[in-house]
């Protein structure tokens, strides 16, 4: 991390990283086949820390909006000290062919951990069992997409201590809760169904191959 | 464009570009102070072509969803032959500090052209004068954000002829029209207001400085 900070991502070689870690270049490549895999390791670590921290802080909280806010704020707290690398990593992860893209096959385990956290956000809340089953089944992944939107905002955020992203989380979570809650009205059901289906077909990674065979 | 395609963006020097264009390096730098500015020129050109093409194709069409679909499909048609460079340009434009980011100060003229196009999408449609004035005022910029989402999907799209993005446009435009249309229901007004305000404060470039002083 220090080398990336000092030299920038592109100019930091695996050789320099190995030297800094006091191991041979061969050993470094044995554990991390490229610099990109180091970023993957960084994602995995944040994801695990985030899942643990959020679960702890949600304990005893039943209000859905409050649980969702905790889950998103917890990510900001866990990732906070890495913000300086955000843009660097983003340039690498933004390439859809990159294995470190959050939507890639290689990121599946980290994604599964995060989606499980959002399943827990819903399951432990006062909204559980009140939602349409179709929406309830899709919601954890949709909330993960909300986290991805927050992460994107955070990467681009230049305010001190990413205050603006924190405000986004504070303001968007009650709104998301209201939207999800309103989905129960019969009038809105068809719209909710269509929005959910669109998100599933076009935004969620697992849908990438499914969609090709689906009609308009 | 050919050099970028052959060598990749990073490895194409201004010297090579000047040589290819048959001008001196000095002249090349006189017109384009860096490679990034060349990308800006490319954006500006697509934006102008898009505005012209979409206006032509929308003529005589009154249905809002149909006009919106034309506007978005027209962008895909105008940008189609540059798709191979999409990822390269995206890596540059995704950096918020880059002048070629669509949200940057330098991209303001191109953005204004695109937003004006979406104002026309609404103004020439059957929805004009039926919407809440607050939403109507904000809608052109919100539709521009929808275009940015489509562009992002297009950049990441690996299907032949970006078929999947075309399907996204086909399916999302009637849905967007229904959402906007439903905003007229009294029941939904407060929600529409809050969603619109949130988008304005956090997603639209002009809001970047405004937001800091706004409360939660």
Short mmCIF file of C-alpha atoms in Angstrom, two decimals:
data_model
loop_
_atom_site.label_atom_id
_atom_site.label_comp_id
_atom_site.label_asym_id
_atom_site.label_seq_id
_atom_site.Cartn_x
_atom_site.Cartn_y
_atom_site.Cartn_z
CA UNK A 1 0.00 0.00 0.00
CA UNK A 2 2.80 2.36 0.92
CA UNK A 3 4.61 1.66 -2.38
CA UNK A 4 1.44 2.21 -4.39
CA UNK A 5 0.96 5.50 -2.53
CA UNK A 6 4.55 6.67 -3.07
CA UNK A 7 5.05 5.59 -6.70
CA UNK A 8 1.56 5.14 -8.06
CA UNK A 9 0.09 1.80 -9.04
CA UNK A 10 1.51 1.64 -12.57
CA UNK A 11 5.08 2.36 -11.52
CA UNK A 12 5.15 -0.08 -8.60
CA UNK A 13 6.73 -3.34 -9.78
CA UNK A 14 6.24 -6.79 -8.28
CA UNK A 15 10.02 -6.80 -7.77
CA UNK A 16 9.80 -3.71 -5.55
CA UNK A 17 6.87 -5.18 -3.63
CA UNK A 18 8.76 -8.43 -3.02
CA UNK A 19 11.85 -6.53 -1.88
CA UNK A 20 9.76 -4.39 0.49
CA UNK A 21 8.11 -7.51 1.92
CA UNK A 22 11.53 -9.15 2.37
CA UNK A 23 10.76 -12.10 0.10
CA UNK A 24 12.11 -13.27 -3.26
CA UNK A 25 10.32 -12.28 -6.46
CA UNK A 26 9.55 -15.98 -6.99
CA UNK A 27 7.78 -16.23 -3.64
CA UNK A 28 5.84 -13.02 -4.34
CA UNK A 29 4.58 -14.44 -7.62
CA UNK A 30 3.82 -17.75 -5.92
CA UNK A 31 1.25 -16.01 -3.70
CA UNK A 32 0.09 -13.26 -6.06
CA UNK A 33 0.41 -13.98 -9.74
CA UNK A 34 0.15 -10.26 -10.59
CA UNK A 35 -0.40 -6.84 -9.06
CA UNK A 36 -4.08 -7.13 -9.97
CA UNK A 37 -4.34 -10.15 -7.70
CA UNK A 38 -2.97 -8.00 -4.88
CA UNK A 39 -5.94 -5.68 -5.42
CA UNK A 40 -8.21 -8.70 -5.31
CA UNK A 41 -6.67 -9.60 -1.95
CA UNK A 42 -7.36 -6.07 -0.76
CA UNK A 43 -11.03 -6.33 -1.86
CA UNK A 44 -11.42 -9.67 -0.14
CA UNK A 45 -10.02 -8.28 3.09
CA UNK A 46 -12.27 -5.20 3.09
CA UNK A 47 -15.27 -7.38 2.26
CA UNK A 48 -14.64 -9.68 5.21
CA UNK A 49 -13.99 -6.80 7.61
CA UNK A 50 -17.13 -5.10 6.35
CA UNK A 51 -19.35 -8.17 6.81
CA UNK A 52 -18.10 -8.65 10.37
CA UNK A 53 -18.33 -4.99 11.37
CA UNK A 54 -21.80 -4.44 9.87
CA UNK A 55 -23.25 -7.61 11.44
CA UNK A 56 -22.01 -6.48 14.86
CA UNK A 57 -23.42 -2.99 14.53
CA UNK A 58 -26.82 -4.15 13.20
CA UNK A 59 -27.39 -6.41 16.20
CA UNK A 60 -30.65 -5.51 17.96
CA UNK A 61 -31.63 -2.96 15.26
CA UNK A 62 -34.92 -3.89 13.56
CA UNK A 63 -35.71 -0.83 11.43
CA UNK A 64 -34.87 -1.66 7.81
CA UNK A 65 -33.64 1.86 6.90
CA UNK A 66 -31.41 1.93 9.99
CA UNK A 67 -29.93 -1.50 9.19
CA UNK A 68 -29.27 -0.48 5.60
CA UNK A 69 -27.59 2.75 6.71
CA UNK A 70 -25.37 0.80 9.12
CA UNK A 71 -24.40 -1.65 6.37
CA UNK A 72 -23.38 1.12 3.97
CA UNK A 73 -21.72 3.37 6.58
CA UNK A 74 -19.76 0.37 7.84
CA UNK A 75 -18.25 -0.10 4.37
CA UNK A 76 -17.12 3.54 4.38
CA UNK A 77 -15.53 3.04 7.81
CA UNK A 78 -13.72 -0.16 6.76
CA UNK A 79 -12.49 1.29 3.46
CA UNK A 80 -11.74 4.79 4.77
CA UNK A 81 -7.98 4.44 5.19
CA UNK A 82 -7.62 3.18 1.61
CA UNK A 83 -9.37 6.12 0.01
CA UNK A 84 -6.12 7.55 -1.37
CA UNK A 85 -5.82 4.45 -3.60
CA UNK A 86 -9.44 4.60 -4.66
CA UNK A 87 -8.86 6.26 -8.02
CA UNK A 88 -5.87 4.06 -8.88
CA UNK A 89 -7.77 0.90 -8.09
CA UNK A 90 -10.83 2.17 -9.87
CA UNK A 91 -8.91 2.66 -13.10
CA UNK A 92 -7.92 -0.99 -12.91
CA UNK A 93 -11.26 -2.35 -11.69
CA UNK A 94 -13.31 -0.26 -14.13
CA UNK A 95 -12.03 -2.35 -17.01
CA UNK A 96 -14.68 -5.05 -17.45
CA UNK A 97 -12.02 -7.49 -18.65
CA UNK A 98 -10.09 -7.03 -15.45
CA UNK A 99 -10.36 -9.88 -12.94
CA UNK A 100 -10.56 -7.29 -10.14
CA UNK A 101 -13.76 -5.76 -11.49
CA UNK A 102 -16.43 -6.30 -8.80
CA UNK A 103 -18.57 -7.88 -11.53
CA UNK A 104 -15.96 -10.44 -12.63
CA UNK A 105 -15.99 -14.20 -12.17
CA UNK A 106 -12.91 -13.88 -9.92
CA UNK A 107 -14.76 -11.47 -7.63
CA UNK A 108 -17.60 -13.96 -7.10
CA UNK A 109 -16.58 -15.03 -3.55
CA UNK A 110 -16.26 -11.40 -2.33
CA UNK A 111 -19.56 -10.57 -4.03
CA UNK A 112 -21.29 -13.55 -2.39
CA UNK A 113 -20.08 -12.38 1.04
CA UNK A 114 -21.46 -8.89 0.43
CA UNK A 115 -24.78 -10.15 -0.95
CA UNK A 116 -25.16 -12.43 2.11
CA UNK A 117 -24.69 -9.36 4.33
CA UNK A 118 -27.54 -7.58 2.53
CA UNK A 119 -29.72 -10.69 2.82
CA UNK A 120 -29.13 -10.35 6.55
CA UNK A 121 -29.99 -6.61 6.45
CA UNK A 122 -33.44 -7.62 5.18
CA UNK A 123 -33.88 -10.86 7.18
CA UNK A 124 -33.29 -9.17 10.52
CA UNK A 125 -35.52 -6.20 9.75
CA UNK A 126 -39.19 -5.31 10.26
CA UNK A 127 -39.64 -5.56 6.45
CA UNK A 128 -38.79 -9.28 6.32
CA UNK A 129 -41.81 -11.42 5.35
CA UNK A 130 -43.76 -8.26 4.42
CA UNK A 131 -42.38 -8.05 0.88
CA UNK A 132 -43.51 -9.70 -2.30
CA UNK A 133 -41.45 -12.93 -2.47
CA UNK A 134 -40.08 -12.10 -5.92
CA UNK A 135 -38.73 -8.75 -4.72
CA UNK A 136 -37.48 -10.24 -1.44
CA UNK A 137 -35.48 -12.82 -3.39
CA UNK A 138 -33.84 -10.18 -5.57
CA UNK A 139 -33.38 -7.48 -2.95
CA UNK A 140 -30.01 -8.56 -1.49
CA UNK A 141 -28.41 -8.27 -4.94
CA UNK A 142 -30.15 -4.95 -5.64
CA UNK A 143 -28.84 -3.60 -2.32
CA UNK A 144 -25.37 -4.79 -3.30
CA UNK A 145 -25.78 -2.67 -6.47
CA UNK A 146 -26.64 0.27 -4.19
CA UNK A 147 -23.37 -0.40 -2.35
CA UNK A 148 -21.54 -0.39 -5.71
CA UNK A 149 -23.12 3.01 -6.47
CA UNK A 150 -21.98 4.28 -3.08
CA UNK A 151 -18.48 2.89 -3.70
CA UNK A 152 -18.36 4.66 -7.07
CA UNK A 153 -19.40 7.93 -5.41
CA UNK A 154 -16.78 7.37 -2.70
CA UNK A 155 -14.02 6.78 -5.26
CA UNK A 156 -14.87 10.06 -6.97
CA UNK A 157 -15.43 11.94 -3.71
CA UNK A 158 -12.86 14.68 -3.00
CA UNK A 159 -14.46 16.10 0.15
CA UNK A 160 -12.49 15.75 3.42
CA UNK A 161 -13.14 12.36 5.07
CA UNK A 162 -15.55 11.71 2.12
CA UNK A 163 -18.23 13.67 4.00
CA UNK A 164 -20.34 13.92 0.89
CA UNK A 165 -20.56 10.15 0.44
CA UNK A 166 -21.52 9.83 4.10
CA UNK A 167 -24.31 12.33 3.50
CA UNK A 168 -25.39 10.35 0.41
CA UNK A 169 -25.70 7.22 2.59
CA UNK A 170 -27.63 9.13 5.27
CA UNK A 171 -30.07 10.54 2.74
CA UNK A 172 -30.47 7.65 0.33
CA UNK A 173 -31.13 4.88 2.86
CA UNK A 174 -34.51 6.17 4.21
CA UNK A 175 -35.50 6.87 0.61
CA UNK A 176 -34.55 3.34 -0.51
CA UNK A 177 -36.53 1.97 2.46
CA UNK A 178 -39.60 3.99 1.43
CA UNK A 179 -39.34 2.86 -2.19
CA UNK A 180 -39.05 -0.78 -1.13
CA UNK A 181 -41.88 -0.38 1.34
CA UNK A 182 -44.17 1.19 -1.27
CA UNK A 183 -43.62 -1.79 -3.54
CA UNK A 184 -46.33 -3.49 -1.46
CA UNK A 185 -49.08 -1.29 -2.93
CA UNK A 186 -51.03 -3.22 -5.52
CA UNK A 187 -50.97 -0.22 -7.88
CA UNK A 188 -47.18 -0.31 -8.00
CA UNK A 189 -46.68 -4.07 -8.27
CA UNK A 190 -46.32 -4.26 -12.09
CA UNK A 191 -43.82 -1.39 -12.08
CA UNK A 192 -41.78 -2.95 -9.27
CA UNK A 193 -41.78 -6.25 -11.14
CA UNK A 194 -40.51 -4.61 -14.33
CA UNK A 195 -37.83 -2.54 -12.58
CA UNK A 196 -36.63 -5.59 -10.66
CA UNK A 197 -36.51 -7.69 -13.81
CA UNK A 198 -34.62 -4.99 -15.69
CA UNK A 199 -32.03 -4.73 -12.91
CA UNK A 200 -31.66 -8.50 -12.80
CA UNK A 201 -31.23 -8.82 -16.57
CA UNK A 202 -28.86 -5.92 -17.09
CA UNK A 203 -27.09 -5.02 -13.88
CA UNK A 204 -26.45 -8.22 -12.01
CA UNK A 205 -23.36 -10.20 -13.03
CA UNK A 206 -25.03 -13.62 -12.93
CA UNK A 207 -27.50 -12.42 -15.55
CA UNK A 208 -24.81 -11.67 -18.11
CA UNK A 209 -25.26 -14.92 -20.00
CA UNK A 210 -28.96 -15.41 -19.24
CA UNK A 211 -30.02 -12.17 -20.90
CA UNK A 212 -28.89 -12.98 -24.40
CA UNK A 213 -31.70 -15.51 -24.78
CA UNK A 214 -34.40 -13.29 -23.28
CA UNK A 215 -36.80 -11.36 -25.55
CA UNK A 216 -37.75 -7.69 -25.32
CA UNK B 1 -8.16 6.60 -34.03
CA UNK B 2 -6.27 4.07 -36.12
CA UNK B 3 -3.09 4.57 -34.07
CA UNK B 4 -5.00 4.21 -30.79
CA UNK B 5 -6.49 1.00 -32.14
CA UNK B 6 -3.15 -0.41 -33.34
CA UNK B 7 -0.95 0.56 -30.39
CA UNK B 8 -3.36 1.19 -27.55
CA UNK B 9 -3.98 4.60 -26.06
CA UNK B 10 -1.07 4.61 -23.59
CA UNK B 11 1.53 3.68 -26.18
CA UNK B 12 0.42 6.16 -28.83
CA UNK B 13 2.59 9.29 -28.57
CA UNK B 14 1.68 12.78 -29.71
CA UNK B 15 4.77 12.56 -31.92
CA UNK B 16 3.33 9.53 -33.74
CA UNK B 17 -0.05 11.25 -34.08
CA UNK B 18 1.54 14.36 -35.55
CA UNK B 19 3.63 12.30 -37.99
CA UNK B 20 0.54 10.34 -39.07
CA UNK B 21 -1.38 13.58 -39.63
CA UNK B 22 1.52 15.02 -41.61
CA UNK B 23 2.10 17.99 -39.29
CA UNK B 24 4.93 18.97 -36.96
CA UNK B 25 4.76 18.02 -33.29
CA UNK B 26 4.58 21.76 -32.52
CA UNK B 27 1.46 22.19 -34.65
CA UNK B 28 -0.12 19.10 -33.09
CA UNK B 29 0.40 20.54 -29.62
CA UNK B 30 -0.88 23.92 -30.79
CA UNK B 31 -4.29 22.40 -31.55
CA UNK B 32 -4.39 19.67 -28.88
CA UNK B 33 -2.35 20.32 -25.78
CA UNK B 34 -2.42 16.61 -24.85
CA UNK B 35 -3.85 13.26 -25.89
CA UNK B 36 -6.66 13.77 -23.38
CA UNK B 37 -7.74 16.84 -25.32
CA UNK B 38 -7.99 14.65 -28.41
CA UNK B 39 -10.48 12.51 -26.51
CA UNK B 40 -12.36 15.68 -25.61
CA UNK B 41 -12.51 16.53 -29.31
CA UNK B 42 -13.87 13.07 -29.99
CA UNK B 43 -16.60 13.53 -27.32
CA UNK B 44 -17.53 16.93 -28.71
CA UNK B 45 -17.88 15.51 -32.20
CA UNK B 46 -20.04 12.57 -31.13
CA UNK B 47 -22.19 14.91 -29.02
CA UNK B 48 -22.86 17.22 -31.96
CA UNK B 49 -23.57 14.34 -34.36
CA UNK B 50 -25.87 12.81 -31.76
CA UNK B 51 -27.85 16.02 -31.18
CA UNK B 52 -28.37 16.47 -34.94
CA UNK B 53 -29.26 12.85 -35.67
CA UNK B 54 -31.65 12.48 -32.72
CA UNK B 55 -33.48 15.76 -33.51
CA UNK B 56 -34.03 14.61 -37.08
CA UNK B 57 -35.34 11.19 -36.09
CA UNK B 58 -37.66 12.55 -33.35
CA UNK B 59 -39.42 14.88 -35.78
CA UNK B 60 -43.16 14.22 -35.81
CA UNK B 61 -42.94 11.69 -32.95
CA UNK B 62 -45.00 12.77 -29.92
CA UNK B 63 -44.92 9.74 -27.63
CA UNK B 64 -42.45 10.46 -24.81
CA UNK B 65 -41.15 6.88 -24.53
CA UNK B 66 -40.60 6.71 -28.30
CA UNK B 67 -38.72 10.04 -28.32
CA UNK B 68 -36.55 8.91 -25.42
CA UNK B 69 -35.77 5.62 -27.15
CA UNK B 70 -34.78 7.47 -30.33
CA UNK B 71 -32.51 9.81 -28.38
CA UNK B 72 -30.67 6.95 -26.68
CA UNK B 73 -30.55 4.65 -29.73
CA UNK B 74 -29.20 7.55 -31.78
CA UNK B 75 -26.25 7.87 -29.40
CA UNK B 76 -25.47 4.17 -29.89
CA UNK B 77 -25.62 4.63 -33.67
CA UNK B 78 -23.34 7.68 -33.63
CA UNK B 79 -20.81 6.13 -31.24
CA UNK B 80 -20.96 2.61 -32.71
CA UNK B 81 -17.84 2.72 -34.83
CA UNK B 82 -15.77 3.92 -31.84
CA UNK B 83 -16.75 1.07 -29.58
CA UNK B 84 -13.33 -0.59 -29.83
CA UNK B 85 -11.84 2.46 -28.06
CA UNK B 86 -14.55 2.51 -25.41
CA UNK B 87 -12.61 0.76 -22.67
CA UNK B 88 -9.43 2.76 -23.34
CA UNK B 89 -11.28 6.05 -23.19
CA UNK B 90 -13.26 4.93 -20.19
CA UNK B 91 -10.09 4.27 -18.21
CA UNK B 92 -9.07 7.86 -18.86
CA UNK B 93 -12.51 9.43 -18.43
CA UNK B 94 -13.33 7.43 -15.29
CA UNK B 95 -10.76 9.42 -13.35
CA UNK B 96 -12.75 12.28 -11.80
CA UNK B 97 -9.70 14.54 -12.00
CA UNK B 98 -9.48 14.00 -15.74
CA UNK B 99 -10.68 16.88 -17.89
CA UNK B 100 -12.32 14.35 -20.22
CA UNK B 101 -14.60 13.00 -17.51
CA UNK B 102 -18.18 13.75 -18.67
CA UNK B 103 -18.71 15.42 -15.27
CA UNK B 104 -15.74 17.80 -15.56
CA UNK B 105 -15.74 21.56 -15.98
CA UNK B 106 -14.09 21.08 -19.41
CA UNK B 107 -16.93 18.82 -20.55
CA UNK B 108 -19.53 21.49 -19.74
CA UNK B 109 -20.20 22.54 -23.38
CA UNK B 110 -20.70 18.93 -24.55
CA UNK B 111 -22.88 18.27 -21.52
CA UNK B 112 -24.99 21.37 -22.22
CA UNK B 113 -25.59 20.19 -25.80
CA UNK B 114 -26.73 16.78 -24.58
CA UNK B 115 -28.94 18.21 -21.83
CA UNK B 116 -30.57 20.55 -24.40
CA UNK B 117 -31.36 17.49 -26.53
CA UNK B 118 -33.16 15.85 -23.61
CA UNK B 119 -35.04 19.09 -22.90
CA UNK B 120 -36.27 18.77 -26.48
CA UNK B 121 -37.20 15.10 -25.93
CA UNK B 122 -39.60 16.30 -23.22
CA UNK B 123 -40.73 19.57 -24.84
CA UNK B 124 -41.84 17.92 -28.07
CA UNK B 125 -43.65 15.08 -26.29
CA UNK B 126 -47.17 14.40 -25.03
CA UNK B 127 -45.81 14.62 -21.47
CA UNK B 128 -44.78 18.27 -21.79
CA UNK B 129 -46.89 20.55 -19.57
CA UNK B 130 -48.35 17.51 -17.78
CA UNK B 131 -45.51 17.16 -15.30
CA UNK B 132 -44.94 18.83 -11.97
CA UNK B 133 -42.84 21.95 -12.83
CA UNK B 134 -40.10 20.98 -10.39
CA UNK B 135 -39.64 17.59 -12.03
CA UNK B 136 -39.96 19.06 -15.53
CA UNK B 137 -37.13 21.48 -14.76
CA UNK B 138 -34.85 18.71 -13.54
CA UNK B 139 -35.80 16.04 -16.04
CA UNK B 140 -33.42 16.92 -18.90
CA UNK B 141 -30.43 16.49 -16.59
CA UNK B 142 -31.86 13.29 -15.13
CA UNK B 143 -32.31 11.90 -18.64
CA UNK B 144 -28.71 12.86 -19.39
CA UNK B 145 -27.74 10.72 -16.37
CA UNK B 146 -29.73 7.89 -17.95
CA UNK B 147 -27.66 8.36 -21.11
CA UNK B 148 -24.48 8.21 -18.98
CA UNK B 149 -25.73 4.91 -17.52
CA UNK B 150 -26.37 3.62 -21.04
CA UNK B 151 -22.89 4.77 -22.12
CA UNK B 152 -21.34 2.95 -19.17
CA UNK B 153 -23.24 -0.21 -20.11
CA UNK B 154 -22.12 0.24 -23.74
CA UNK B 155 -18.47 0.59 -22.75
CA UNK B 156 -18.64 -2.64 -20.78
CA UNK B 157 -20.75 -4.42 -23.39
CA UNK B 158 -18.96 -7.31 -25.17
CA UNK B 159 -21.93 -8.61 -27.19
CA UNK B 160 -21.68 -8.32 -31.03
CA UNK B 161 -22.81 -4.87 -32.21
CA UNK B 162 -23.53 -4.10 -28.50
CA UNK B 163 -26.88 -5.87 -28.89
CA UNK B 164 -27.33 -6.05 -25.16
CA UNK B 165 -27.10 -2.28 -24.72
CA UNK B 166 -29.62 -1.85 -27.51
CA UNK B 167 -31.94 -4.20 -25.65
CA UNK B 168 -31.37 -2.20 -22.47
CA UNK B 169 -32.46 0.97 -24.29
CA UNK B 170 -35.50 -0.77 -25.74
CA UNK B 171 -36.60 -2.10 -22.38
CA UNK B 172 -35.67 0.80 -20.09
CA UNK B 173 -37.25 3.64 -22.05
CA UNK B 174 -40.93 2.58 -21.69
CA UNK B 175 -40.19 1.89 -18.03
CA UNK B 176 -38.64 5.33 -17.53
CA UNK B 177 -41.66 6.87 -19.26
CA UNK B 178 -44.03 5.02 -16.90
CA UNK B 179 -42.06 6.07 -13.83
CA UNK B 180 -42.07 9.71 -14.96
CA UNK B 181 -45.74 9.51 -15.84
CA UNK B 182 -46.66 8.04 -12.45
CA UNK B 183 -44.95 10.94 -10.74
CA UNK B 184 -48.22 12.81 -11.35
CA UNK B 185 -50.09 10.75 -8.74
CA UNK B 186 -50.52 12.76 -5.57
CA UNK B 187 -49.57 9.74 -3.46
CA UNK B 188 -46.14 9.59 -5.10
CA UNK B 189 -45.34 13.32 -5.13
CA UNK B 190 -43.26 13.42 -1.92
CA UNK B 191 -41.23 10.42 -3.05
CA UNK B 192 -40.64 11.91 -6.51
CA UNK B 193 -39.56 15.16 -4.91
CA UNK B 194 -37.08 13.41 -2.63
CA UNK B 195 -35.63 11.21 -5.38
CA UNK B 196 -35.27 14.22 -7.70
CA UNK B 197 -33.58 16.27 -4.98
CA UNK B 198 -31.22 13.43 -4.14
CA UNK B 199 -30.22 13.05 -7.81
CA UNK B 200 -29.69 16.79 -8.12
CA UNK B 201 -27.58 17.02 -4.99
CA UNK B 202 -25.42 13.98 -5.55
CA UNK B 203 -25.36 13.01 -9.21
CA UNK B 204 -25.45 16.19 -11.21
CA UNK B 205 -22.12 17.95 -11.74
CA UNK B 206 -23.42 21.46 -11.09
CA UNK B 207 -24.48 20.37 -7.63
CA UNK B 208 -20.97 19.42 -6.57
CA UNK B 209 -20.30 22.66 -4.73
CA UNK B 210 -23.90 23.38 -3.68
CA UNK B 211 -24.27 20.21 -1.68
CA UNK B 212 -21.60 20.87 0.90
CA UNK B 213 -23.79 23.52 2.54
CA UNK B 214 -26.98 21.47 2.48
CA UNK B 215 -28.21 19.68 5.63
CA UNK B 216 -29.32 16.07 5.95
#
